[in-house]
Amino acid sequence: MRKIVINKSYGNKSDGGFCLSHQAFLRLRDLGQQEALQEPDLGAYWPKGATPREPSLNRCGVLIPRDDEKLVQVVEELGAEANGHCGVEHVSEAHRTWH
């Protein structure tokens, strides 16, 4: 069964409302997710500052396809900690949902 990450937040037009936390971004890089590996790590030089309260460092993964298996895995693993600055991400199937 195919899983898709859904964003329940409105976001804004420049990013479509989809973004991940820096923590989720780093996990995707650990898993070898291609778009995450190509995206610059803006929190690399300020890792303690890359908390959910710092919006500039929590707008990661905008170009990752919503049905990417590694993205789905990370959202399932991290739950609400995968949420970026303007996103409320979750994985949804017909019979269950991960937040």
PDB file of C-alpha atoms in Angstrom, residues 26-95:
ATOM      1  CA  LEU A  26      19.193  15.112   9.277  1.00  0.00           C
ATOM      2  CA  ARG A  27      17.476  11.737   9.650  1.00  0.00           C
ATOM      3  CA  LEU A  28      16.633  11.767   5.933  1.00  0.00           C
ATOM      4  CA  ARG A  29      20.287  12.457   5.147  1.00  0.00           C
ATOM      5  CA  ASP A  30      21.299   9.534   7.392  1.00  0.00           C
ATOM      6  CA  LEU A  31      18.957   7.332   5.365  1.00  0.00           C
ATOM      7  CA  GLY A  32      20.504   8.554   2.091  1.00  0.00           C
ATOM      8  CA  GLN A  33      17.421  10.368   0.767  1.00  0.00           C
ATOM      9  CA  GLN A  34      18.633  12.019  -2.469  1.00  0.00           C
ATOM     10  CA  GLU A  35      16.876  15.410  -2.290  1.00  0.00           C
ATOM     11  CA  ALA A  36      17.951  15.814   1.357  1.00  0.00           C
ATOM     12  CA  LEU A  37      21.545  15.028   0.449  1.00  0.00           C
ATOM     13  CA  GLN A  38      21.483  17.667  -2.303  1.00  0.00           C
ATOM     14  CA  GLU A  39      19.873  20.367  -0.139  1.00  0.00           C
ATOM     15  CA  PRO A  40      22.289  22.577   1.836  1.00  0.00           C
ATOM     16  CA  ASP A  41      22.239  21.993   5.591  1.00  0.00           C
ATOM     17  CA  LEU A  42      21.578  25.479   6.921  1.00  0.00           C
ATOM     18  CA  GLY A  43      21.812  24.257  10.515  1.00  0.00           C
ATOM     19  CA  ALA A  44      25.253  22.646  10.142  1.00  0.00           C
ATOM     20  CA  TYR A  45      27.071  25.605  11.689  1.00  0.00           C
ATOM     21  CA  TRP A  46      24.462  26.317  14.346  1.00  0.00           C
ATOM     22  CA  PRO A  47      23.144  22.889  15.432  1.00  0.00           C
ATOM     23  CA  LYS A  48      22.019  24.037  18.891  1.00  0.00           C
ATOM     24  CA  GLY A  49      20.069  26.832  17.242  1.00  0.00           C
ATOM     25  CA  ALA A  50      18.236  24.472  14.879  1.00  0.00           C
ATOM     26  CA  THR A  51      15.353  23.979  17.287  1.00  0.00           C
ATOM     27  CA  PRO A  52      11.691  24.181  16.257  1.00  0.00           C
ATOM     28  CA  ARG A  53      11.615  27.786  17.521  1.00  0.00           C
ATOM     29  CA  GLU A  54      14.089  28.894  14.845  1.00  0.00           C
ATOM     30  CA  PRO A  55      12.032  29.148  11.645  1.00  0.00           C
ATOM     31  CA  SER A  56      14.949  29.815   9.301  1.00  0.00           C
ATOM     32  CA  LEU A  57      16.498  26.429  10.157  1.00  0.00           C
ATOM     33  CA  ASN A  58      13.276  24.412  10.113  1.00  0.00           C
ATOM     34  CA  ARG A  59      12.149  24.805   6.508  1.00  0.00           C
ATOM     35  CA  CYS A  60      13.857  21.697   5.191  1.00  0.00           C
ATOM     36  CA  GLY A  61      12.930  19.147   2.565  1.00  0.00           C
ATOM     37  CA  VAL A  62      10.626  21.261   0.419  1.00  0.00           C
ATOM     38  CA  LEU A  63      11.569  19.377  -2.772  1.00  0.00           C
ATOM     39  CA  ILE A  64      11.187  15.848  -1.380  1.00  0.00           C
ATOM     40  CA  PRO A  65       8.331  13.956  -3.061  1.00  0.00           C
ATOM     41  CA  ARG A  66       5.452  13.446  -0.651  1.00  0.00           C
ATOM     42  CA  ASP A  67       5.322   9.700  -1.366  1.00  0.00           C
ATOM     43  CA  ASP A  68       9.058   9.149  -0.845  1.00  0.00           C
ATOM     44  CA  GLU A  69       9.470   5.994   1.266  1.00  0.00           C
ATOM     45  CA  LYS A  70      12.214   7.517   3.402  1.00  0.00           C
ATOM     46  CA  LEU A  71      10.133  10.625   4.067  1.00  0.00           C
ATOM     47  CA  VAL A  72       7.225   8.426   5.149  1.00  0.00           C
ATOM     48  CA  GLN A  73       9.570   6.446   7.398  1.00  0.00           C
ATOM     49  CA  VAL A  74      10.936   9.587   9.076  1.00  0.00           C
ATOM     50  CA  VAL A  75       7.479  11.069   9.711  1.00  0.00           C
ATOM     51  CA  GLU A  76       6.375   7.752  11.206  1.00  0.00           C
ATOM     52  CA  GLU A  77       9.517   7.600  13.371  1.00  0.00           C
ATOM     53  CA  LEU A  78       9.523  11.193  14.596  1.00  0.00           C
ATOM     54  CA  GLY A  79       5.824  12.010  14.654  1.00  0.00           C
ATOM     55  CA  ALA A  80       5.279  15.662  15.592  1.00  0.00           C
ATOM     56  CA  GLU A  81       9.052  16.225  15.814  1.00  0.00           C
ATOM     57  CA  ALA A  82       9.150  15.962  12.000  1.00  0.00           C
ATOM     58  CA  ASN A  83       7.079  19.142  11.696  1.00  0.00           C
ATOM     59  CA  GLY A  84       8.909  22.079  10.200  1.00  0.00           C
ATOM     60  CA  HIS A  85       8.226  25.735  10.849  1.00  0.00           C
ATOM     61  CA  CYS A  86       5.088  25.924   8.735  1.00  0.00           C
ATOM     62  CA  GLY A  87       4.054  22.281   8.508  1.00  0.00           C
ATOM     63  CA  VAL A  88       1.959  19.834  10.480  1.00  0.00           C
ATOM     64  CA  GLU A  89       3.045  16.625   8.783  1.00  0.00           C
ATOM     65  CA  HIS A  90       1.488  13.199   9.149  1.00  0.00           C
ATOM     66  CA  VAL A  91       1.239   9.911   7.277  1.00  0.00           C
ATOM     67  CA  SER A  92      -2.213   8.654   6.525  1.00  0.00           C
ATOM     68  CA  GLU A  93      -3.539   5.265   5.466  1.00  0.00           C
ATOM     69  CA  ALA A  94      -7.132   4.117   5.213  1.00  0.00           C
ATOM     70  CA  HIS A  95      -6.974   2.475   8.639  1.00  0.00           C
TER      71      HIS A  95
END
